[in-house]
Structures are given as structure tokens and as C-alpha cells.
Short mmCIF file of C-alpha atoms and ligand atoms in Angstrom, two decimals:
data_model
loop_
_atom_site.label_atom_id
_atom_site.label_comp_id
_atom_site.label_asym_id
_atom_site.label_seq_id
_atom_site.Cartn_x
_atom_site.Cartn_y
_atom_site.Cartn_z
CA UNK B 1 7.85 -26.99 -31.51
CA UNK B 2 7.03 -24.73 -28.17
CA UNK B 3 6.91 -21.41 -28.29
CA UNK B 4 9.68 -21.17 -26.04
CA UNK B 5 11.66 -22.94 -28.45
CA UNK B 6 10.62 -20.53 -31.55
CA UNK B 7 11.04 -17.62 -29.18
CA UNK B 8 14.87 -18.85 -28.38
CA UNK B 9 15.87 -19.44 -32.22
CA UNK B 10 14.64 -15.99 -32.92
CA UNK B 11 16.68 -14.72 -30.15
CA UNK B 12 19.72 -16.80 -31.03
CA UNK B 13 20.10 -14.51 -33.88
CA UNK B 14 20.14 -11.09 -33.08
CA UNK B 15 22.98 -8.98 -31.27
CA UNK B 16 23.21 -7.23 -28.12
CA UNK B 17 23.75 -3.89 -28.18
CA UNK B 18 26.75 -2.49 -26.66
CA UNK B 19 26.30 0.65 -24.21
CA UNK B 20 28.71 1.37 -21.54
CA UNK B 21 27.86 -0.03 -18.10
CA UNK B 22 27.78 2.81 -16.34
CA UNK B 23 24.92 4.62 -17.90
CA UNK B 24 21.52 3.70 -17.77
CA UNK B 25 19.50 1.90 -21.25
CA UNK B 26 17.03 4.90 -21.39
CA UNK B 27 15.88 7.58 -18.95
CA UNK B 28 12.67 10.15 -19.92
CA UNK B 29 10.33 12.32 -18.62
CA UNK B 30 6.28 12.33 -18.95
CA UNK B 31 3.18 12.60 -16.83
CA UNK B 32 1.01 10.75 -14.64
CA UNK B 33 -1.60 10.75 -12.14
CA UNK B 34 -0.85 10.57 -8.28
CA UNK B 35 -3.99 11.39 -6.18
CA UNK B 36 -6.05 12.44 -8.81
CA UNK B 37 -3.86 14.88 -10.11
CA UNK B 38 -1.15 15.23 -13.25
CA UNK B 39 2.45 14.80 -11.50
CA UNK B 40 5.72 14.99 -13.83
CA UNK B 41 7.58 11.25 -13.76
CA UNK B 42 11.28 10.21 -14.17
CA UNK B 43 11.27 6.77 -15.78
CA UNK B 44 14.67 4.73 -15.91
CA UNK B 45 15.24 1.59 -17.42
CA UNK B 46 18.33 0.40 -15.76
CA UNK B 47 20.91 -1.55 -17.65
CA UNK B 48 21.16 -5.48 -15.89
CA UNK B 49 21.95 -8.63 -16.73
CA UNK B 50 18.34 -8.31 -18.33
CA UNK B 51 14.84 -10.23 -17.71
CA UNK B 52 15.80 -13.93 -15.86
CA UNK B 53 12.48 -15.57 -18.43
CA UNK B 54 13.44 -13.61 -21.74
CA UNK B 55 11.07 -15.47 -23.78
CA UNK B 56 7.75 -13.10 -24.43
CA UNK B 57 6.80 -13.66 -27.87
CA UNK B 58 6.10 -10.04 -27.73
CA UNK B 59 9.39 -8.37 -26.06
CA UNK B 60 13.03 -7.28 -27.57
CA UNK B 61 14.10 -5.80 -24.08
CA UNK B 62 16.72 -8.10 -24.29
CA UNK B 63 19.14 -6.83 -26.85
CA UNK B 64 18.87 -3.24 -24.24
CA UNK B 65 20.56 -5.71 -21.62
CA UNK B 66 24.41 -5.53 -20.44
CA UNK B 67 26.70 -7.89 -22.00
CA UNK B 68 28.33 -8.80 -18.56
CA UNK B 69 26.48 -8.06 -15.36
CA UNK B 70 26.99 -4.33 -14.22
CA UNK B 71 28.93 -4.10 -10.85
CA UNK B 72 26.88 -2.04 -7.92
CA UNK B 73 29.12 0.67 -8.35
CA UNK B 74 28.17 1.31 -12.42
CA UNK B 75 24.60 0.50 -10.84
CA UNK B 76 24.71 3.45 -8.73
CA UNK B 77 26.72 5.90 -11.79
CA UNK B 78 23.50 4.49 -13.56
CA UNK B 79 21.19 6.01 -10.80
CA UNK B 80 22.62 8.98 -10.78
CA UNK B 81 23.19 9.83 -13.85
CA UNK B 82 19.11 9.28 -14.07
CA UNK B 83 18.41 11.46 -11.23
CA UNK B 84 20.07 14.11 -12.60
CA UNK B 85 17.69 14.48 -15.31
CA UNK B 86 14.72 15.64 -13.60
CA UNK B 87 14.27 19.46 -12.25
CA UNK B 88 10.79 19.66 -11.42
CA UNK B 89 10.00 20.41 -7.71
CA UNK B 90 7.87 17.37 -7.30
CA UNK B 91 7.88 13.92 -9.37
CA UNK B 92 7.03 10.20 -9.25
CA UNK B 93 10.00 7.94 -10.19
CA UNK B 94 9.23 4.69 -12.04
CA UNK B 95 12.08 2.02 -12.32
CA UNK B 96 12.09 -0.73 -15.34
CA UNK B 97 15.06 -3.11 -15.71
CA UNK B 98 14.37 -4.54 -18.56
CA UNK B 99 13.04 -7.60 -16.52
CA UNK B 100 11.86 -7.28 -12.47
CA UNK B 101 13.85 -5.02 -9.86
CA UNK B 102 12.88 -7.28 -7.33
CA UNK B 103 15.28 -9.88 -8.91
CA UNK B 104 18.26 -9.90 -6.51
CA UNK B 105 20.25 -11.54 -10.11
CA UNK B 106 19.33 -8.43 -12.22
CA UNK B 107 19.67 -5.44 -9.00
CA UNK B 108 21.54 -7.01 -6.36
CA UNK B 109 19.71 -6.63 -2.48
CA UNK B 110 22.14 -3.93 -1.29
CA UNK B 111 22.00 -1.78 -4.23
CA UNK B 112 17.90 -2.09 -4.29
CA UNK B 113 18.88 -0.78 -0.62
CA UNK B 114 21.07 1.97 -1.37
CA UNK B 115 18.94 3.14 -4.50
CA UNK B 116 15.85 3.35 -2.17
CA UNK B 117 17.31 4.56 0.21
CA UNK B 118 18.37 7.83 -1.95
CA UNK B 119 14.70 8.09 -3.35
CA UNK B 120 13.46 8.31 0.30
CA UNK B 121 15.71 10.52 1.09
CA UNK B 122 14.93 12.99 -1.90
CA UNK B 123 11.98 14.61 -1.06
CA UNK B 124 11.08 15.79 -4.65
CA UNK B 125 10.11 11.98 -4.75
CA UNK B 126 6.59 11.33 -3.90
CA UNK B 127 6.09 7.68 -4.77
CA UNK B 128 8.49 4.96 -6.95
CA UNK B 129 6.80 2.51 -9.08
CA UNK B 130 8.93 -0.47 -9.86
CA UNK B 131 8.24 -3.11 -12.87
CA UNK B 132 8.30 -6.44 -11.47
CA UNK B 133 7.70 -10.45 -12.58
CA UNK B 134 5.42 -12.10 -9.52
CA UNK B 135 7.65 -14.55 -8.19
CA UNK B 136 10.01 -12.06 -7.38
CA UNK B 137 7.04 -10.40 -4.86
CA UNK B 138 7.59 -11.70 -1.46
CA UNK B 139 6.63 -10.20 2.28
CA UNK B 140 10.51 -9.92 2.45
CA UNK B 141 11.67 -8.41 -0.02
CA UNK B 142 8.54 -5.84 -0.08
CA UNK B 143 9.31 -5.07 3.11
CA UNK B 144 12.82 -4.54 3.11
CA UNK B 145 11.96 -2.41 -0.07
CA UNK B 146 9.27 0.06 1.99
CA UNK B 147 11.92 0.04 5.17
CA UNK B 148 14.38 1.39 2.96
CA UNK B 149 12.17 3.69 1.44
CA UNK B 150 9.90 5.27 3.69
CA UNK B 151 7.33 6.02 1.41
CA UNK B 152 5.04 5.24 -1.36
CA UNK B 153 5.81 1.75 -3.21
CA UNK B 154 3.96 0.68 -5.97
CA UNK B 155 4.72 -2.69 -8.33
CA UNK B 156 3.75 -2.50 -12.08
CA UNK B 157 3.44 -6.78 -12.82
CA UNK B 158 3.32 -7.20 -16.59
CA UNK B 159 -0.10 -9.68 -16.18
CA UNK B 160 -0.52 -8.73 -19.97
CA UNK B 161 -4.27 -10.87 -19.73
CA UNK B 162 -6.76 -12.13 -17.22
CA UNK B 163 -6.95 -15.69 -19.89
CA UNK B 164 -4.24 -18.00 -18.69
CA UNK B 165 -4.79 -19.63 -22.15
CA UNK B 166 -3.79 -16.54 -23.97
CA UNK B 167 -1.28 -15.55 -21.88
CA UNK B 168 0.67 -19.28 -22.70
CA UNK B 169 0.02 -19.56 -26.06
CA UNK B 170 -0.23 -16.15 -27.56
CA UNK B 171 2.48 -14.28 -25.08
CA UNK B 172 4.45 -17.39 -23.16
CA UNK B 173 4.52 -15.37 -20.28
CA UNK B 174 5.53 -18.06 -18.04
CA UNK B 175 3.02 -17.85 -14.54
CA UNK B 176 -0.78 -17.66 -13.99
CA UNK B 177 -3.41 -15.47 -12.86
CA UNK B 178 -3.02 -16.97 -9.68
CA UNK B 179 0.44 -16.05 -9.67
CA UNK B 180 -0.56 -12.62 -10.37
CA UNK B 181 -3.27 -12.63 -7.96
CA UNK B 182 -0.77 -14.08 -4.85
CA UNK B 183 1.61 -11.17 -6.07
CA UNK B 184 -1.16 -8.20 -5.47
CA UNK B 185 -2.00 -9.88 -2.17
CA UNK B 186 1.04 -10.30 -0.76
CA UNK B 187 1.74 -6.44 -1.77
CA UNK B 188 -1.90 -5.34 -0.33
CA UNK B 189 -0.39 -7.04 3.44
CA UNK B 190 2.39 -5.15 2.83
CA UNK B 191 0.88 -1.86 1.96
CA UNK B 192 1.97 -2.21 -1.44
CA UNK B 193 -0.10 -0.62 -4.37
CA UNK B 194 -0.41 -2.47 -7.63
CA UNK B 195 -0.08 -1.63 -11.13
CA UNK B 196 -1.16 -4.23 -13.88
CA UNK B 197 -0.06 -3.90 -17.22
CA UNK B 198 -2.48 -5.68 -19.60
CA UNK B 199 -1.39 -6.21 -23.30
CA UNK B 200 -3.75 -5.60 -26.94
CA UNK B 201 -3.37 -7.80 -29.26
CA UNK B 202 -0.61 -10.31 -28.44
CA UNK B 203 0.07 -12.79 -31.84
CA UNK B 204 -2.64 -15.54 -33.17
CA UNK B 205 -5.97 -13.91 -32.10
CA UNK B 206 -8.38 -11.77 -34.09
CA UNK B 207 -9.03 -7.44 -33.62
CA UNK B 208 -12.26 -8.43 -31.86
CA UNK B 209 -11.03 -11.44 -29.81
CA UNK B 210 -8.13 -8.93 -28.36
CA UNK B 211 -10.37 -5.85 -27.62
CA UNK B 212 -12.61 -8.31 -25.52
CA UNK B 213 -9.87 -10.22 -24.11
CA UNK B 214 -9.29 -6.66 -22.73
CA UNK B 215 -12.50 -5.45 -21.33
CA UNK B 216 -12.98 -8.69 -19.32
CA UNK B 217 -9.47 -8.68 -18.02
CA UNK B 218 -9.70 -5.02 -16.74
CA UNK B 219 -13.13 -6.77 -15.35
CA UNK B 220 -10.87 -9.39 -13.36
CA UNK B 221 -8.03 -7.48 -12.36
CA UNK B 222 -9.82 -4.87 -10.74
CA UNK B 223 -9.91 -6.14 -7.08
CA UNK B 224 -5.91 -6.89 -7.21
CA UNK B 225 -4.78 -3.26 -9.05
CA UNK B 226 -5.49 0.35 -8.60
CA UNK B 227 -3.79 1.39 -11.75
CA UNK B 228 -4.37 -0.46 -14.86
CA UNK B 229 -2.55 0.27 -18.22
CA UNK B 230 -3.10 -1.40 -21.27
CA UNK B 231 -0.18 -1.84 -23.83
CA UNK B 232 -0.49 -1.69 -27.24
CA UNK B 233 1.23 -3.99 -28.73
CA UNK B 234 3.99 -2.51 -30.81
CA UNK B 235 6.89 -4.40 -33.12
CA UNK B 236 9.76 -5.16 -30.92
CA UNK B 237 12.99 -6.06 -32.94
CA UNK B 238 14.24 -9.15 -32.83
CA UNK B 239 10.75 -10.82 -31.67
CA UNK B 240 8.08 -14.06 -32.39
CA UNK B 241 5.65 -10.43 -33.95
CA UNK B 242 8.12 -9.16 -35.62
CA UNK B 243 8.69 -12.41 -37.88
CA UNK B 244 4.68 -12.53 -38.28
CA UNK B 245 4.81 -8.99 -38.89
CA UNK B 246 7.16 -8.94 -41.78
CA UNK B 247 5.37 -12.28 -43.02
CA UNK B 248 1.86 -9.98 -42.81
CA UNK B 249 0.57 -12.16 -40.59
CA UNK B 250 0.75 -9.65 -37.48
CA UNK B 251 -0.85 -6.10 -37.63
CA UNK B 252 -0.87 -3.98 -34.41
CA UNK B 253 -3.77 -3.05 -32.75
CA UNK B 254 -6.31 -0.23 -34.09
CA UNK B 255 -5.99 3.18 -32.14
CA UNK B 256 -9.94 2.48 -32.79
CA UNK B 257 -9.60 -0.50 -30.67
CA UNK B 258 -7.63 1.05 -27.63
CA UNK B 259 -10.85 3.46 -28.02
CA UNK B 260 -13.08 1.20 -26.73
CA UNK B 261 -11.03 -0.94 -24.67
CA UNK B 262 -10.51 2.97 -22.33
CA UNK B 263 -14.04 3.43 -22.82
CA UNK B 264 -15.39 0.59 -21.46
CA UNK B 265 -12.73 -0.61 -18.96
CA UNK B 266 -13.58 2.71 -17.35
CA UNK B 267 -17.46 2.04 -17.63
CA UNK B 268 -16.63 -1.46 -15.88
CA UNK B 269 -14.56 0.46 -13.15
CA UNK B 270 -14.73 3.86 -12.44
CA UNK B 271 -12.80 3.60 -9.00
CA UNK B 272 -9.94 2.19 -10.99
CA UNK B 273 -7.22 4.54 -12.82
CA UNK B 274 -7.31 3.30 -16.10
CA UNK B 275 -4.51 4.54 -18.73
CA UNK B 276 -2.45 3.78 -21.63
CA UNK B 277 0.66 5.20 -23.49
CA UNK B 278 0.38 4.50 -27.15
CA UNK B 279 3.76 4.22 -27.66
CA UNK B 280 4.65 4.16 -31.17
CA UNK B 281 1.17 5.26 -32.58
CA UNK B 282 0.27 5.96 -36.10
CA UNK B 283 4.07 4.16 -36.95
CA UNK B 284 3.09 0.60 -38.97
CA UNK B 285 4.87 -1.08 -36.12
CA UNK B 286 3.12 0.74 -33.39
CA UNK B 287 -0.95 0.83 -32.74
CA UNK B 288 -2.63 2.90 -35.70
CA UNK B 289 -5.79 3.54 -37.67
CA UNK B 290 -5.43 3.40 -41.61
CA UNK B 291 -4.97 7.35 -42.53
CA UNK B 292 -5.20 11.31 -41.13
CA UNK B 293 -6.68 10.51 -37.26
CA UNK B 294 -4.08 8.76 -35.78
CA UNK B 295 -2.44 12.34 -33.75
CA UNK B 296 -5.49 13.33 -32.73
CA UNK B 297 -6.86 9.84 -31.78
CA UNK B 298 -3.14 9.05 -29.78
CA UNK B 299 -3.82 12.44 -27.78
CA UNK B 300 -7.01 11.67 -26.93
CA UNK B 301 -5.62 8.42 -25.42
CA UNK B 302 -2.61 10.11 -23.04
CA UNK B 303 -5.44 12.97 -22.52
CA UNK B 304 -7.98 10.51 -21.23
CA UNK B 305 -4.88 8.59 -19.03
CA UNK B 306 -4.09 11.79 -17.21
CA UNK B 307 -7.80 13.08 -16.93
CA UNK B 308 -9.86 10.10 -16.94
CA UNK B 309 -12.29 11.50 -18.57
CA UNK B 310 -13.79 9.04 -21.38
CA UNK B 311 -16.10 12.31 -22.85
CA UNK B 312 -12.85 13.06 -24.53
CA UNK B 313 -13.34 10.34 -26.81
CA UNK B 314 -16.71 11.88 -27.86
CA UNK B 315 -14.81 14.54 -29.97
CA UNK B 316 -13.30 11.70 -32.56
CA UNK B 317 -14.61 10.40 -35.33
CA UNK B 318 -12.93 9.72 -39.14
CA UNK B 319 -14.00 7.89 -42.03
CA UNK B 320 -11.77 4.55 -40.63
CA UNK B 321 -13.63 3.95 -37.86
CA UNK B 322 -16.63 2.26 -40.32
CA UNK B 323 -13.36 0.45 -41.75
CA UNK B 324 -12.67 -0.58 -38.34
CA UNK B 325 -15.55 -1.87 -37.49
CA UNK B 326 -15.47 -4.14 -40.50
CA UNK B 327 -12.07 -5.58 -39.74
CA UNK B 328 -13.36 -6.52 -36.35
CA UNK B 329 -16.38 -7.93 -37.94
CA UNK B 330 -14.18 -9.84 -40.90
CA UNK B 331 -11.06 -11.05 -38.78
CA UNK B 332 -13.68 -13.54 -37.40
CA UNK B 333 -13.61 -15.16 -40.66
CA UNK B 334 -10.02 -15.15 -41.12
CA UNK B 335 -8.79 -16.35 -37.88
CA UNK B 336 -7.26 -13.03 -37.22
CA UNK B 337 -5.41 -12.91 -40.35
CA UNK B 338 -5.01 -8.91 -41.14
CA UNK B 339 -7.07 -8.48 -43.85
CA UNK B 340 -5.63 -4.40 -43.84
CA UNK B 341 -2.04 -2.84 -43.18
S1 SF4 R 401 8.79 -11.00 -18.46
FE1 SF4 R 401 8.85 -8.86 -19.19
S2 SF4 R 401 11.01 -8.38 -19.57
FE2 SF4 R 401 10.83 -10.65 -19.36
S3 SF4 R 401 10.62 -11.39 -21.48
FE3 SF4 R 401 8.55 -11.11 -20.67
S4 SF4 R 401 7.95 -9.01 -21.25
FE4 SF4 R 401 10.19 -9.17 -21.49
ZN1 ZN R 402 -8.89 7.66 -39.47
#
């Protein structure tokens, strides 16, 4: 049976959620780093028609989607009922979907338009960051994106692996590194900046296999992103890890493990910006360590995203971490079975 299959049963069985069209799935604030420095963001994940692949072994954005496609108008009450919930002077806005805002089936052409055309216009904005599939990056719609705009543009492309092998059978991601690769050119000719996304521990492979299925994919995508950010894989309802999870055949990644992938992604590339939010953390369905670190190890993680300073990992240290270093050891031997909650 393909994945895609297993990933569509699964999927056949679970609701979507109702919300009403007209307001966005989620909108929250954080921080990030634009030049260097800590800026506030404004992220919104705008209610569509949802993702046009929908078949990540890994992703439950799905059930967040609309039931029936949301008209521009309850596009636009979605917009600004986002905006509205950001006061800082200055801030970066970053757009999800849910799937790719460059999909003119999810966020129709002229209400990309209009929407970018009120972020340009609002000059609290200093830079939008949109979450996009590949394909959907073309020299036209990138540059009927920046026209509209007027200022800084950035793309954040789920790659989720440099390994095209991994990416199929672990994630069913559906397109290549070379996909991924066209993408970031095509956006570097259009004065485009890139954001890659990179996934730890996707289903089927082993602590260790996933921590250096990490390190060498921040290795390869540094030429084609200036931002890299490594998910943790959490529990998603309704997903392929979720039933391996329950069966205790899925644990999510060690906090230990998002340790060293920082640490050493930032050894590899200290021109890149290198960050992660572990989302989640210290939950069993979220990236955790077995006991009392997993606060102070999660804060050292958004600390060292917004400073980039790897020194801050020095500081930690907890009995697990030996423990830690034995699962990587042992998971070897069991395929990468968990062999502890
Ligand atoms: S491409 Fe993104 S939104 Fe679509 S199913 Fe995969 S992870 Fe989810
Ligand atoms: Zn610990």
C-alpha cells in the first residue's frame, strides 16, 4: 500500500472543524530576527480551501481548513481581523495558509494583490514571510507579489530534508530537492529571500539517523536559504505519527537532539540564521527529554534562535542527556523503535 494511500484512509476519518469563514484559523504574536536584531512578528494562518497535496505523513493542517472555499471578501475580514492584533511600532508579518499562499486555488491572485498591497502600505511592516509549496514559485507570480508589495518578500518552503529518499518515504512530501533548489533560484532572480523549514525526526528512522539527516541537510541547503528552521516533529491529530504514536512506535524527537542539530548546523554555517521553535516541548506529543530540563532546555532553544549564540547551550546539562546518548546509540539496534517514552 503507498503511503499516500495510508495517509488518505487516515484522513478519511477524521472531521473538519467548523470555524466561521470570516475569521482567520489562528493569529499570534512572537519574535524573530530581521537584520541581526529581535523584531516582534504577527503570524496568521489564514483559513482556505487548505493545502492542494494534503498528504504529509506528518501534518493535521487539514482539519484547520474551511469547509467551502472562503469568498475574497471573508478573505479580507480574515486579514483584518489579523492586523488588528498587533500594536507594536515595528513588526515582521508571516502568512501560513495551511498549505502555500502562492496557490491562486487556496488565496485567489487579486486578493494576494489586495492583501499585499495593505502590508506595503502599512509601514509598521518591515518584511512578510509567506509559507509556500515550490511549484507554486514562479518569476510571475514573485513578481507580481514584490510589485504589489514594495518591500521585503521572503518564502518559507517546507523542504523538511536535503534526502529525497527520506523525504518520499518517511514524509511523502511530494517534489525533490531539485524542486526546492529551482524554487530558491527562481526567488534569488527575483530578489526573493528564502526560508527552509527542515523537519527532526519524520516516522521510520532512528534518534541518530534524524539528528544527522539534519546536520547534512542544513549542510546542503545553505547556498539556496538565508534562514533555516528546523521543526520538531510534534503529534499532529489525525496523522500517519499519530497512529505510530499511539501504537509506541513513534516518539518525538529529544530536546537533546535539537541541541546538537543548533549546535552544529551553526558550526557548519555561521553566515546562515539558524533557528527553531520547539513548539509543543516537554508535552509527550511535542519534542522532550525524559524529566525536570525540558523548560530550561526549550528556552535555551528560542534564546539561541533570536541570539544565535550556540554558548547558550553551554549552560545545560541534566542527568538525561547520558540517557540520551544511549538511545541514540541503542535505536541503531532497533531500527528506530523507541526503546523510551
Ligand atoms: S505540503 Fe505542507 S500543508 Fe501540505 S500536507 Fe504537506 S506539510 Fe501539510
Ligand atoms: Zn533532563
Amino acid at each position: 500500500m503507498s503511503l499516500t494511500k495510508v495517509v488518505r484512509d487516515i484522513r478519511s476519518r477524521q472531521k473538519v472543524k467548523f470555524n466561521p469563514p470570516d475569521k482567520p484559523t489562528a493569529v499570534w504574536t512572537g519574535k524573530d530576527l530581521l537584520d541581526g536584531k529581535p523584531i516582534s512578528t504577527l503570524t496568521v494562518i489564514f483559513q482556505t480551501s487548505g493545502c492542494r497535496w494534503n498528504n504529509c505523513t506528518m501534518c493535521g493542517y487539514v482539519y484547520d481548513s474551511a469547509r467551502k472555499p472562503p469568498s475574497h471578501d471573508e478573505l479580507m475580514k480574515q486579514f483584518e481581523s489579523a492586523m488588528s492584533r498587533c500594536k507594536d511600532e515595528e513588526f515582521i508579518v508571516k502568512i501560513f495558509t495551511s498549505g502555500s499562499f502562492l496557490d491562486d486555488g487556496e488565496i485567489g491572485a487579486e486578493t494576494r494583490k489586495e492583501m499585499l498591497s495593505r502590508l506595503g502600505a502599512d509601514n509598521r511592516v518591515k518584511k512578510v514571510i509567506a509559507e509556500t509549496r515550490p511549484e507554486y514559485v514562479t518569476h510571475e507570480k514573485l513578481s507580481e507579489a514584490i510589485s504589489a508589495l514594495g518591500k521585503r518578500f521572503e518564502v518559507a518552503i517546507g523542504l523538511e530534508t536535503s534526502n529525497d529518499m527520506i523525504r518520499k518515504d518517511c514524509i511523502n512530501k511530494g517534489f525533490s530537492f531539485s524542486d526546492f533548489v529551482r524554487a530558491s533560484e527562481v526567488a534569488g532572480q527575483e530578489g526573493v529571500t528564502v526560508k527552509a523549514y527542515l523537519l527532526l525526526k519524520p516516522v521510520f528512522i532512528s534518534e541518530g539517523v534524524a539528528i544527522s539527516d539534519m546536520i547534512k541537510s542544513i549542510n546542503d541547503a545553505v547556498p539556496y536559504a538565508g534562514t533555516i528552521s528546523i521543526n520538531l516533529c510534534n503529534v499532529q491529530k489525525g496523522t500517519l505519527v499519530e497512529e505510530m504514536f499511539e501504537r509506541g512506535d513513534y516518539r518525538p524527537p529529544w530536546l537533546w537532539s535539537a541541541v546538537e542539530v543548533l549546535k552544529s548546523g551553526k558550526e557548519l554555517a555561521p553566515n546562515t540564521v539558524i533557528m527553531s521553535d520547539p513548539v509543543g516541548a516537554g508535552s509527550a506529543r511535542g519534542p522532550h527529554n525524559s524529566d525536570k530540563c525540558d523548560t530550561a532546555v526549550a528556552e535555551a532553544i528560542r534564546m539561541f534562535s533570536l541570539t544565535q549564540d550556540a554558548g547558550i547551550f553551554d549552560k545545560l546539562d541534566c542527568e538525561c542527556r547520558e540517557l540520551w546518548k544511549k538511545v541514540v546509540e541503542l535505536e541503531e539496534l532497533t531500527f528506530g523503535a523507541p526503546i523510551v517514552r
